[in-house]
Amino acid sequence: MKAELIDVSEVKKNLDIEIPQDVVDEQMTSIAREFARKARVPGFRPGKAPIHVVRNRFKEEIVSEMMQHLLPKYFSEAAQSRALDIVDSPQFEGIDYTIGQSLRFKAVFEIYPQLNVSNYVGIPGEEVSITVEEPEIEAALKRLQEDMAELAPVEEQRPTREGDFAEISFSGTVPGSEEPPLTAEKAVCEIGGRTTLKEFSENLLGASPGDEKTFPVSYRPDYPEKKLAGRTVQYQVKVEAIKEKKVPDINDEFAQGLGDYKTLDDLKAKVRQDLEKHKKEHAQEQLREKLLEWLEDNNEFEVPDTLVKRQLQIRVQRLLRDLSRQGINPERLDVDWGKIQEDQRKQATRDVKGSLILDFISDKEGIGSTDEEVEAEVQRIVAETNRAREKVMEVLNRDTGLDRLRGQIRNKKVLDFLQERATLQPSSKTD
Amino acid sequence: MSTIYDVIKRPIITEKGLTLKENLHTLCFEVSDKASKQQIQEAVERLFKVKVQAVRTMTVPGKLRRRGRYSGYRSDWKKAYVTLREGEKMIEYGENM
């Protein structure tokens, strides 16, 4: 076998390989024999056709089968003898073969770049100090208060006001349509609320219990509910009752209602603790990102295109998934996909760079994930998702999830390692 | 107008045909249904540069084919077994890869 390595760039390589004729012929004969065992040729009983007839008849199939066997085999032999660390399976190009001659081809592929990252100890960074201010606690309590609010009927006889909740029964028909009317009993609708249709708010403002109103509602053409989008519905609405939001006062009693708290101060302490924990985690996350970013910026090397493309695809897919989870149809979105691809590409390059650096450091420092750590992580997922352990393992085993989990644990450990050795300066600004 | 190139239509490559070729020195062709044994002999001798011992021919009746309620026959055709002389080099049917 003759093979010649051509360097296109630091990571892009070509291998020119020649497979000798006798190897090719031998392979062809054995494939033809294989074919002949089951070949159906007119004029012969199945499997009875002589090998030269089969060869002649299935010429193309046999050649392509032979290539499928020999190309990867010879490529990996050549790659192994040169100790190349190949990113993805190669592209075979310029395959030159005529029957009865040797087979020449070119393999185009990328290798992992040779990293030499040594500046990962003492990365400059800013320590983030965490303080939780009184107003933040107040805000958190306010949210809790809103959550605890109840709808209570209004005792006095009065028309609805902004912010009231009207209990209504309605039936809506589309004029000129045979469809059965849309009806609802005792539906609750917030007057002037964000999720309430404008027409409902306007028409029900100032109504008293027992009032009946008739008004049309035109739905936007892109209204999420397909049946209603772009149509006009005539609604007949009866106001049954008026309710208003009763917000509990913030006091010890409120705290007790929320759980195992004796006094309001207990609750406040707990809220402060939660906020601190949350902020700390957030700051931690940001710090790690900064550290990695610094490494990315201060180490130049060529990133294999294949990896970037793979990462880009993952990113775009994630983006699309997020969009469709929000109920947006990405195909209808009026955006410049070319530009998004471009933006995502930059980020994808960074991702790949970061992960290559992490790989390198973990190799150099001998950081890996142990089985116990993986097990702990699995346990955590089990606890979090509330599913049986077997189920979780099944999902993890399916698409390389376990390897990914290992990678995640390892990356986390590497980042821990980096953080421990980083030169952190106390930051002046508070987050 | 007919020449020697119009006589032989195709070799018949089947288990039977190849067995005859290997064991009995005999070739098997589909030939023009108007060709005589003499014409077939001449055609084989001149085209393949071999000497012919004997030619046996037969007319193969076309098979009954039906399309739903309509039925008809395929065309009849002529088959020729051509035995070469002892010691003549066997020809190949042009199927080498």
XYZ file of C-alpha atoms in Angstrom:
528
model
C 0.000 0.000 0.000
C 1.226 3.427 -0.884
C -0.108 6.411 0.995
C 0.922 10.003 1.027
C -0.123 12.582 3.586
C -0.840 16.062 2.338
C -1.205 18.913 4.795
C -3.838 21.339 3.652
C -3.778 23.262 6.892
C -3.075 22.634 10.552
C -6.165 20.496 10.965
C -7.203 19.731 7.397
C -5.380 16.777 5.918
C -5.553 14.646 2.816
C -4.310 11.117 2.356
C -3.529 9.893 -1.139
C -3.785 6.146 -1.009
C -3.166 3.468 -3.584
C -4.491 -0.038 -3.076
C -2.563 -2.651 -5.097
C -4.325 -4.511 -7.852
C -4.037 -7.983 -6.369
C -5.770 -6.878 -3.176
C -8.562 -5.261 -5.171
C -8.979 -8.310 -7.407
C -9.030 -10.678 -4.494
C -11.664 -8.612 -2.741
C -13.732 -8.408 -5.937
C -13.592 -12.166 -6.399
C -14.670 -12.875 -2.876
C -17.528 -10.396 -3.155
C -18.581 -11.871 -6.491
C -18.555 -15.325 -4.936
C -20.724 -14.001 -2.157
C -23.090 -12.497 -4.719
C -23.171 -15.707 -6.757
C -24.443 -17.685 -3.810
C -27.802 -15.991 -3.931
C -27.865 -14.170 -7.254
C -31.015 -14.486 -9.337
C -30.065 -14.441 -12.995
C -32.611 -15.239 -15.731
C -31.824 -18.605 -17.263
C -30.343 -19.968 -14.041
C -31.785 -21.345 -10.855
C -31.120 -18.972 -7.941
C -27.521 -19.293 -6.834
C -26.595 -21.550 -9.773
C -25.258 -18.890 -12.103
C -21.516 -19.254 -12.739
C -19.280 -16.623 -11.186
C -18.262 -15.004 -14.472
C -21.906 -14.442 -15.360
C -22.559 -12.922 -11.955
C -19.494 -10.720 -12.184
C -20.598 -9.417 -15.506
C -24.148 -8.803 -14.475
C -23.512 -7.135 -11.109
C -20.389 -5.261 -12.109
C -21.340 -1.935 -10.518
C -22.671 -3.395 -7.299
C -19.560 -5.481 -6.820
C -17.239 -2.539 -7.422
C -19.093 -0.299 -5.006
C -19.216 -3.062 -2.407
C -15.502 -3.557 -2.811
C -14.904 0.151 -2.243
C -17.067 0.191 0.816
C -14.874 -2.532 2.204
C -11.476 -1.393 1.129
C -11.549 2.393 1.336
C -12.262 2.712 5.072
C -9.990 -0.221 5.842
C -7.020 1.189 3.994
C -7.733 4.652 5.249
C -7.760 3.646 8.885
C -4.606 1.582 8.379
C -2.854 4.553 6.875
C -4.184 6.865 9.562
C -3.153 4.505 12.316
C 0.364 4.103 11.037
C 0.679 7.870 11.197
C -1.045 8.128 14.577
C -3.563 10.681 13.358
C -6.336 11.762 15.699
C -9.211 12.009 13.263
C -12.277 14.111 13.974
C -14.886 12.497 11.798
C -15.082 9.797 9.176
C -13.313 11.016 6.051
C -14.693 12.018 2.690
C -13.405 9.881 -0.130
C -12.707 11.860 -3.243
C -11.169 11.366 -6.639
C -11.673 7.619 -6.660
C -9.824 6.335 -9.693
C -10.429 2.727 -10.613
C -10.603 0.714 -13.760
C -11.058 -3.014 -13.657
C -7.792 -4.888 -13.581
C -5.792 -2.012 -12.169
C -4.860 -0.628 -8.790
C -7.290 1.622 -6.968
C -6.273 5.174 -6.104
C -8.260 7.540 -3.969
C -7.967 10.582 -1.827
C -9.331 10.809 1.704
C -10.193 14.280 2.942
C -10.522 14.639 6.684
C -9.718 16.742 9.710
C -7.680 15.959 12.780
C -7.897 17.331 16.283
C -5.576 20.291 16.652
C -2.434 19.971 18.733
C -3.188 22.174 21.686
C -0.652 23.565 23.994
C -2.525 25.415 26.632
C -0.336 26.260 29.549
C -1.806 29.504 30.800
C -4.698 27.953 32.625
C -3.341 28.515 36.082
C -3.948 31.927 37.485
C -6.522 33.181 35.060
C -7.453 36.704 36.044
C -11.028 37.066 37.097
C -13.236 39.145 39.302
C -14.668 37.790 42.434
C -18.284 38.609 42.627
C -19.531 39.597 46.017
C -23.084 38.780 46.788
C -25.364 40.941 48.817
C -29.072 40.699 49.079
C -30.703 44.073 49.637
C -33.844 44.699 51.594
C -35.882 45.825 48.539
C -35.177 42.488 46.834
C -36.647 40.643 49.770
C -39.619 42.960 49.714
C -40.117 42.224 46.033
C -39.915 38.509 46.628
C -42.482 38.774 49.395
C -44.728 40.775 47.080
C -44.598 37.957 44.569
C -45.469 35.446 47.245
C -48.328 37.682 48.275
C -49.645 37.737 44.718
C -49.366 33.979 44.520
C -51.366 33.594 47.687
C -54.073 35.975 46.553
C -57.566 34.550 46.334
C -60.576 35.549 44.343
C -63.327 36.647 46.655
C -66.827 37.695 45.621
C -67.593 41.380 45.937
C -70.274 41.831 48.574
C -71.586 45.253 47.628
C -73.623 45.831 44.506
C -71.400 47.740 42.154
C -70.340 47.765 38.513
C -67.014 46.196 37.512
C -63.819 48.118 37.800
C -60.430 47.741 36.186
C -58.679 44.761 37.752
C -61.868 42.988 38.801
C -62.574 39.453 37.791
C -65.936 38.879 36.190
C -67.527 35.476 36.310
C -69.328 35.140 33.021
C -71.306 32.711 30.924
C -71.140 33.247 27.236
C -71.951 31.779 23.875
C -70.252 32.894 20.724
C -71.357 32.266 17.167
C -69.680 33.003 13.908
C -72.241 34.837 11.755
C -73.157 32.871 8.665
C -71.635 29.664 9.984
C -73.349 26.417 10.915
C -70.881 25.509 13.599
C -72.223 25.032 17.100
C -71.643 28.116 19.254
C -68.714 28.380 21.605
C -70.092 28.332 25.093
C -68.754 28.479 28.599
C -70.309 28.632 32.041
C -68.752 30.473 34.937
C -65.649 31.471 33.071
C -63.442 33.954 34.858
C -62.157 36.933 32.992
C -59.917 39.647 34.332
C -61.058 43.072 33.265
C -58.097 44.832 31.691
C -55.915 41.798 32.308
C -53.018 40.935 30.092
C -54.470 37.639 28.951
C -57.957 38.991 28.375
C -59.094 39.920 24.895
C -59.403 43.680 24.484
C -63.036 43.470 23.390
C -64.012 41.606 26.533
C -62.289 44.125 28.779
C -63.882 47.089 27.074
C -67.377 45.676 26.970
C -67.475 44.250 30.443
C -66.039 47.301 32.180
C -68.771 48.920 34.187
C -71.178 45.990 33.951
C -73.109 44.801 36.979
C -74.024 41.233 37.898
C -76.985 40.104 35.812
C -76.119 42.351 32.876
C -76.132 40.860 29.413
C -74.006 42.150 26.606
C -73.604 41.306 22.935
C -70.511 42.295 21.025
C -68.301 41.023 18.185
C -64.708 39.950 18.586
C -62.364 39.868 15.592
C -59.502 37.504 16.030
C -56.121 38.263 14.555
C -55.224 36.168 11.513
C -52.316 34.673 13.465
C -54.343 33.885 16.567
C -52.893 30.692 18.073
C -56.183 28.844 18.049
C -56.622 27.846 14.417
C -60.372 27.607 14.555
C -60.731 31.238 15.536
C -57.873 32.908 13.731
C -58.944 35.668 11.389
C -62.657 35.265 12.121
C -65.218 37.427 13.786
C -67.285 35.877 16.536
C -70.481 37.377 17.929
C -70.500 36.894 21.700
C -73.464 36.955 24.020
C -72.144 37.405 27.512
C -73.957 37.332 30.828
C -72.159 38.640 33.897
C -72.878 36.243 36.755
C -70.818 37.724 39.521
C -67.973 40.044 40.231
C -64.939 38.957 42.145
C -61.844 40.741 43.208
C -58.421 39.691 44.169
C -57.999 39.588 47.933
C -54.351 39.935 48.724
C -53.348 38.703 52.163
C -51.478 41.077 54.427
C -47.870 40.404 55.052
C -47.648 39.414 58.690
C -46.845 36.446 60.853
C -50.059 34.766 59.885
C -49.142 35.045 56.217
C -45.796 33.468 56.978
C -47.421 30.602 58.825
C -49.727 29.973 55.900
C -46.730 29.447 53.665
C -45.235 26.597 55.560
C -43.096 25.885 58.518
C -42.500 29.454 59.580
C -43.374 30.869 62.962
C -42.989 34.529 62.293
C -42.599 36.854 59.376
C -38.905 37.225 60.215
C -38.441 33.481 59.759
C -39.913 33.747 56.320
C -37.746 36.726 55.504
C -34.639 34.862 56.581
C -35.576 31.959 54.364
C -36.236 34.261 51.416
C -32.887 35.933 51.966
C -31.175 32.568 52.059
C -32.821 31.452 48.850
C -31.954 34.641 47.080
C -28.370 34.420 48.221
C -28.060 30.863 47.060
C -29.574 31.676 43.727
C -27.312 34.672 43.226
C -24.277 32.738 44.273
C -24.965 30.013 41.772
C -25.538 32.574 39.093
C -22.306 34.384 39.920
C -20.429 31.099 39.990
C -21.768 30.247 36.569
C -20.776 33.619 35.206
C -17.324 33.444 36.668
C -16.726 30.056 35.064
C -17.931 31.318 31.756
C -15.553 34.250 32.036
C -12.660 31.950 32.824
C -13.349 29.791 29.827
C -13.822 32.819 27.640
C -10.480 34.126 28.749
C -8.847 30.854 27.783
C -10.580 30.909 24.429
C -9.391 34.430 23.764
C -5.827 33.800 24.840
C -5.193 30.600 22.951
C -5.126 30.606 19.190
C -5.498 27.409 17.215
C -7.380 26.220 14.197
C -10.731 24.714 14.985
C -11.825 21.736 12.862
C -14.674 22.758 10.634
C -16.465 19.451 11.071
C -16.821 20.017 14.788
C -18.033 23.569 14.288
C -20.636 22.356 11.817
C -21.821 19.675 14.186
C -22.085 22.174 17.026
C -23.800 24.704 14.752
C -26.389 22.126 13.896
C -26.987 21.373 17.552
C -27.357 25.070 18.310
C -29.754 25.759 15.465
C -31.825 22.757 16.402
C -31.965 23.915 19.996
C -33.049 27.344 18.810
C -35.824 25.892 16.691
C -36.958 23.687 19.537
C -37.095 26.634 21.897
C -39.117 28.593 19.380
C -41.635 25.862 18.789
C -41.957 25.295 22.515
C -43.040 28.925 22.755
C -45.649 28.198 20.142
C -43.871 30.004 17.350
C -43.702 28.354 14.001
C -40.111 28.943 12.889
C -41.037 28.589 9.246
C -43.414 31.510 9.431
C -41.005 33.713 11.281
C -39.788 36.618 9.204
C -36.116 36.522 10.026
C -32.898 36.301 8.088
C -31.830 32.701 8.599
C -28.525 33.353 6.901
C -27.678 35.929 9.510
C -28.747 33.684 12.349
C -26.572 30.925 10.985
C -23.683 33.361 10.806
C -24.193 34.514 14.394
C -24.619 31.003 15.662
C -21.541 29.944 13.792
C -19.328 32.313 15.732
C -20.749 31.034 18.969
C -20.435 27.433 17.807
C -16.758 28.008 17.038
C -16.298 29.303 20.564
C -18.138 26.304 21.995
C -15.887 23.912 20.142
C -12.806 25.829 21.122
C -13.865 25.800 24.743
C -14.568 22.115 24.784
C -11.261 21.324 23.079
C -9.459 23.359 25.725
C -11.347 21.583 28.488
C -10.470 18.236 26.897
C -6.857 19.200 26.792
C -6.707 20.354 30.400
C -8.560 17.335 31.687
C -6.130 15.070 29.848
C -3.118 16.924 31.075
C -4.259 17.129 34.655
C -5.769 13.663 34.666
C -9.226 14.865 35.557
C -11.985 12.432 34.771
C -15.312 11.296 36.069
C -15.554 8.327 38.374
C -18.359 5.816 38.358
C -19.500 7.035 41.741
C -19.891 10.559 40.438
C -21.881 9.352 37.478
C -24.048 7.311 39.794
C -24.613 10.348 42.009
C -25.637 12.396 39.011
C -28.024 9.680 37.879
C -29.517 9.617 41.358
C -29.968 13.356 41.193
C -31.801 13.107 37.882
C -33.953 10.339 39.294
C -34.854 12.508 42.256
C -35.469 15.552 40.117
C -37.588 13.985 37.411
C -39.423 11.696 39.786
C -39.082 8.740 37.499
C -37.917 5.213 38.059
C -34.203 4.647 37.878
C -34.599 2.115 35.057
C -36.470 4.655 32.971
C -33.763 7.233 33.411
C -31.040 4.735 32.595
C -32.932 3.660 29.515
C -33.061 7.217 28.203
C -29.417 7.773 29.064
C -28.316 4.593 27.370
C -30.241 5.359 24.249
C -28.355 8.207 22.668
C -24.940 8.397 24.212
C -26.491 10.151 27.168
C -24.211 8.439 29.610
C -21.132 9.621 27.766
C -22.553 13.107 27.707
C -23.178 12.908 31.418
C -19.601 11.821 31.965
C -18.407 14.713 29.855
C -20.513 17.143 31.838
C -19.173 15.908 35.138
C -15.645 16.054 33.847
C -16.110 19.576 32.475
C -17.500 20.693 35.780
C -14.491 19.282 37.555
C -12.108 20.953 35.163
C -13.865 24.255 35.727
C -13.637 23.698 39.476
C -9.960 23.111 38.983
C -9.594 26.297 36.942
C -11.537 28.309 39.429
C -9.420 27.132 42.340
C -6.290 28.220 40.581
C -7.597 31.451 39.137
C -6.304 34.750 40.373
C -9.436 36.392 41.609
C -9.696 40.021 42.448
C -12.445 41.291 44.650
C -14.856 43.189 42.546
C -15.876 46.714 43.344
C -19.327 46.534 41.916
C -21.981 44.510 43.590
C -24.148 42.373 41.476
C -30.963 -7.314 -47.551
C -29.498 -9.633 -45.118
C -25.863 -10.137 -44.193
C -24.097 -12.501 -41.817
C -24.484 -9.846 -39.161
C -28.250 -10.224 -39.218
C -28.256 -13.982 -38.700
C -27.192 -14.302 -35.067
C -29.289 -12.292 -32.619
C -27.844 -13.213 -29.235
C -26.163 -16.050 -27.418
C -28.396 -17.956 -25.060
C -26.741 -17.827 -21.670
C -28.570 -20.260 -19.446
C -27.604 -23.214 -17.330
C -28.376 -25.527 -20.224
C -26.584 -23.378 -22.782
C -23.425 -23.113 -20.692
C -23.435 -26.822 -19.868
C -23.560 -27.654 -23.589
C -20.761 -25.235 -24.238
C -18.533 -26.742 -21.609
C -19.230 -30.417 -22.187
C -20.335 -30.874 -25.787
C -18.430 -28.205 -27.642
C -21.712 -26.684 -28.684
C -22.821 -23.080 -28.815
C -26.411 -21.949 -28.501
C -27.882 -18.882 -30.195
C -31.113 -17.202 -30.904
C -31.031 -16.630 -34.641
C -33.159 -14.922 -37.221
C -36.162 -17.110 -37.946
C -35.456 -16.862 -41.661
C -31.872 -18.077 -41.366
C -31.029 -21.487 -42.799
C -28.539 -23.920 -41.251
C -26.078 -23.039 -44.036
C -26.357 -19.335 -43.285
C -25.890 -19.922 -39.565
C -22.819 -22.028 -40.225
C -21.322 -19.344 -42.437
C -22.120 -16.603 -39.933
C -20.522 -18.432 -36.993
C -17.446 -19.400 -39.004
C -16.840 -15.893 -40.267
C -17.759 -13.960 -37.160
C -15.940 -16.105 -34.615
C -13.214 -17.472 -36.897
C -13.922 -21.105 -36.002
C -14.886 -24.209 -37.983
C -18.364 -25.612 -37.531
C -19.102 -29.343 -37.335
C -22.890 -29.243 -37.378
C -25.896 -26.973 -36.928
C -29.198 -28.077 -35.479
C -32.092 -25.646 -35.455
C -35.595 -25.558 -34.152
C -38.434 -23.118 -34.120
C -39.479 -22.330 -30.585
C -43.181 -21.541 -30.430
C -44.031 -18.271 -28.730
C -45.619 -18.507 -25.308
C -49.228 -17.686 -24.596
C -49.478 -14.333 -22.852
C -52.639 -12.744 -21.548
C -53.549 -9.282 -20.404
C -56.789 -9.710 -18.520
C -59.321 -11.127 -20.944
C -57.165 -10.610 -24.014
C -54.718 -13.302 -24.891
C -52.125 -13.633 -27.594
C -48.882 -15.276 -28.450
C -45.349 -14.057 -28.381
C -43.523 -14.346 -31.669
C -42.034 -17.718 -32.547
C -38.279 -17.660 -32.752
C -35.492 -19.847 -33.987
C -32.872 -21.466 -31.786
C -29.652 -22.919 -33.171
C -27.205 -25.335 -31.561
C -23.885 -25.025 -33.307
C -21.359 -27.801 -32.677
C -17.777 -26.832 -33.370
C -15.235 -29.133 -34.903
C -13.054 -31.230 -32.647
C -10.071 -29.182 -31.413
C -11.532 -25.793 -32.335
C -10.888 -23.141 -29.753
C -14.046 -22.392 -27.797
C -15.299 -18.852 -28.240
C -16.399 -16.713 -25.326
C -19.675 -14.859 -25.216
C -18.034 -11.493 -24.559
C -18.730 -11.316 -20.903
C -15.325 -10.869 -19.401
C -14.961 -8.197 -16.828
